[in-house]
């Protein structure tokens, strides 16, 4: 599974990344997690509000910091 957190590097984006990282480790998921801060790549995904979460190339969430339960649902846990 490939997970990307899209955002400008703001506090909300960092919080989202850290929450996903924690959940991936706790559940020992086979996942690659990365941050994408390049504005061109964000626009390629059609993202206008951040943070956003992309899983395997599909935008799953955008515009707010998710709860742990939202992240687990997105990741299929």
PDB file of C-alpha atoms in Angstrom:
ATOM      1  CA  UNK A   1       0.000   0.000   0.000  1.00  0.00           C
ATOM      2  CA  UNK A   2       1.284   3.447  -0.889  1.00  0.00           C
ATOM      3  CA  UNK A   3       0.105   6.313   1.314  1.00  0.00           C
ATOM      4  CA  UNK A   4       0.828   9.962   0.561  1.00  0.00           C
ATOM      5  CA  UNK A   5       0.018  12.946   2.745  1.00  0.00           C
ATOM      6  CA  UNK A   6      -0.380  15.990   0.534  1.00  0.00           C
ATOM      7  CA  UNK A   7       0.080  19.435   1.994  1.00  0.00           C
ATOM      8  CA  UNK A   8       2.189  22.531   2.224  1.00  0.00           C
ATOM      9  CA  UNK A   9       4.056  21.470   5.355  1.00  0.00           C
ATOM     10  CA  UNK A  10       1.667  23.241   7.725  1.00  0.00           C
ATOM     11  CA  UNK A  11       0.907  22.006  11.251  1.00  0.00           C
ATOM     12  CA  UNK A  12      -2.266  20.215  10.134  1.00  0.00           C
ATOM     13  CA  UNK A  13      -0.362  18.336   7.437  1.00  0.00           C
ATOM     14  CA  UNK A  14       2.382  17.336   9.888  1.00  0.00           C
ATOM     15  CA  UNK A  15      -0.196  16.155  12.429  1.00  0.00           C
ATOM     16  CA  UNK A  16      -1.946  14.063   9.775  1.00  0.00           C
ATOM     17  CA  UNK A  17       1.360  12.494   8.692  1.00  0.00           C
ATOM     18  CA  UNK A  18       2.335  11.681  12.282  1.00  0.00           C
ATOM     19  CA  UNK A  19      -1.059  10.105  13.031  1.00  0.00           C
ATOM     20  CA  UNK A  20      -0.880   7.888   9.936  1.00  0.00           C
ATOM     21  CA  UNK A  21       2.722   6.944  10.727  1.00  0.00           C
ATOM     22  CA  UNK A  22       1.672   5.895  14.249  1.00  0.00           C
ATOM     23  CA  UNK A  23      -1.259   3.800  13.004  1.00  0.00           C
ATOM     24  CA  UNK A  24       0.862   2.110  10.313  1.00  0.00           C
ATOM     25  CA  UNK A  25       3.480   1.142  12.934  1.00  0.00           C
ATOM     26  CA  UNK A  26       0.947   0.028  15.565  1.00  0.00           C
ATOM     27  CA  UNK A  27      -0.840  -2.214  13.071  1.00  0.00           C
ATOM     28  CA  UNK A  28       2.346  -3.378  11.328  1.00  0.00           C
ATOM     29  CA  UNK A  29       0.952  -2.483   7.925  1.00  0.00           C
ATOM     30  CA  UNK A  30       2.960  -3.149   4.788  1.00  0.00           C
ATOM     31  CA  UNK A  31       2.817   0.450   3.608  1.00  0.00           C
ATOM     32  CA  UNK A  32       5.042   3.136   2.173  1.00  0.00           C
ATOM     33  CA  UNK A  33       4.280   6.539   3.688  1.00  0.00           C
ATOM     34  CA  UNK A  34       5.490   9.790   2.155  1.00  0.00           C
ATOM     35  CA  UNK A  35       4.864  13.537   2.330  1.00  0.00           C
ATOM     36  CA  UNK A  36       4.158  15.516  -0.817  1.00  0.00           C
ATOM     37  CA  UNK A  37       4.664  19.261  -0.510  1.00  0.00           C
ATOM     38  CA  UNK A  38       5.175  20.110  -4.193  1.00  0.00           C
ATOM     39  CA  UNK A  39       2.344  22.426  -5.270  1.00  0.00           C
ATOM     40  CA  UNK A  40       2.357  21.069  -8.839  1.00  0.00           C
ATOM     41  CA  UNK A  41       1.856  17.505  -7.617  1.00  0.00           C
ATOM     42  CA  UNK A  42      -0.950  18.649  -5.293  1.00  0.00           C
ATOM     43  CA  UNK A  43      -2.669  20.286  -8.249  1.00  0.00           C
ATOM     44  CA  UNK A  44      -2.185  17.114 -10.324  1.00  0.00           C
ATOM     45  CA  UNK A  45      -4.339  15.337  -7.736  1.00  0.00           C
ATOM     46  CA  UNK A  46      -6.903  18.161  -7.893  1.00  0.00           C
ATOM     47  CA  UNK A  47      -6.206  19.147  -4.300  1.00  0.00           C
ATOM     48  CA  UNK A  48      -7.146  22.684  -3.363  1.00  0.00           C
ATOM     49  CA  UNK A  49      -7.483  22.175   0.408  1.00  0.00           C
ATOM     50  CA  UNK A  50      -4.996  20.404   2.629  1.00  0.00           C
ATOM     51  CA  UNK A  51      -4.162  18.107   4.231  1.00  0.00           C
ATOM     52  CA  UNK A  52      -5.125  15.328   1.844  1.00  0.00           C
ATOM     53  CA  UNK A  53      -4.546  11.588   2.003  1.00  0.00           C
ATOM     54  CA  UNK A  54      -3.909   9.548  -1.130  1.00  0.00           C
ATOM     55  CA  UNK A  55      -3.914   5.745  -0.917  1.00  0.00           C
ATOM     56  CA  UNK A  56      -2.662   3.788  -3.927  1.00  0.00           C
ATOM     57  CA  UNK A  57      -3.203   6.794  -6.200  1.00  0.00           C
ATOM     58  CA  UNK A  58      -6.764   7.552  -5.041  1.00  0.00           C
ATOM     59  CA  UNK A  59      -7.632  10.663  -3.000  1.00  0.00           C
ATOM     60  CA  UNK A  60      -9.366   9.386   0.137  1.00  0.00           C
ATOM     61  CA  UNK A  61      -9.640  12.560   2.237  1.00  0.00           C
ATOM     62  CA  UNK A  62      -8.994  16.272   1.873  1.00  0.00           C
ATOM     63  CA  UNK A  63      -9.493  19.497   3.736  1.00  0.00           C
ATOM     64  CA  UNK A  64      -9.263  18.471   7.387  1.00  0.00           C
ATOM     65  CA  UNK A  65      -7.179  16.581   9.932  1.00  0.00           C
ATOM     66  CA  UNK A  66      -8.727  13.125  10.213  1.00  0.00           C
ATOM     67  CA  UNK A  67      -9.475  11.304  13.442  1.00  0.00           C
ATOM     68  CA  UNK A  68      -7.731   8.009  14.177  1.00  0.00           C
ATOM     69  CA  UNK A  69     -10.943   6.149  13.343  1.00  0.00           C
ATOM     70  CA  UNK A  70     -11.181   7.940   9.962  1.00  0.00           C
ATOM     71  CA  UNK A  71      -7.585   6.952   9.173  1.00  0.00           C
ATOM     72  CA  UNK A  72      -8.235   3.330  10.141  1.00  0.00           C
ATOM     73  CA  UNK A  73     -11.329   3.259   7.938  1.00  0.00           C
ATOM     74  CA  UNK A  74      -9.362   4.732   5.007  1.00  0.00           C
ATOM     75  CA  UNK A  75      -6.626   2.122   5.481  1.00  0.00           C
ATOM     76  CA  UNK A  76      -9.121  -0.720   5.846  1.00  0.00           C
ATOM     77  CA  UNK A  77      -8.274  -1.600   9.442  1.00  0.00           C
TER      78      UNK A  77
END
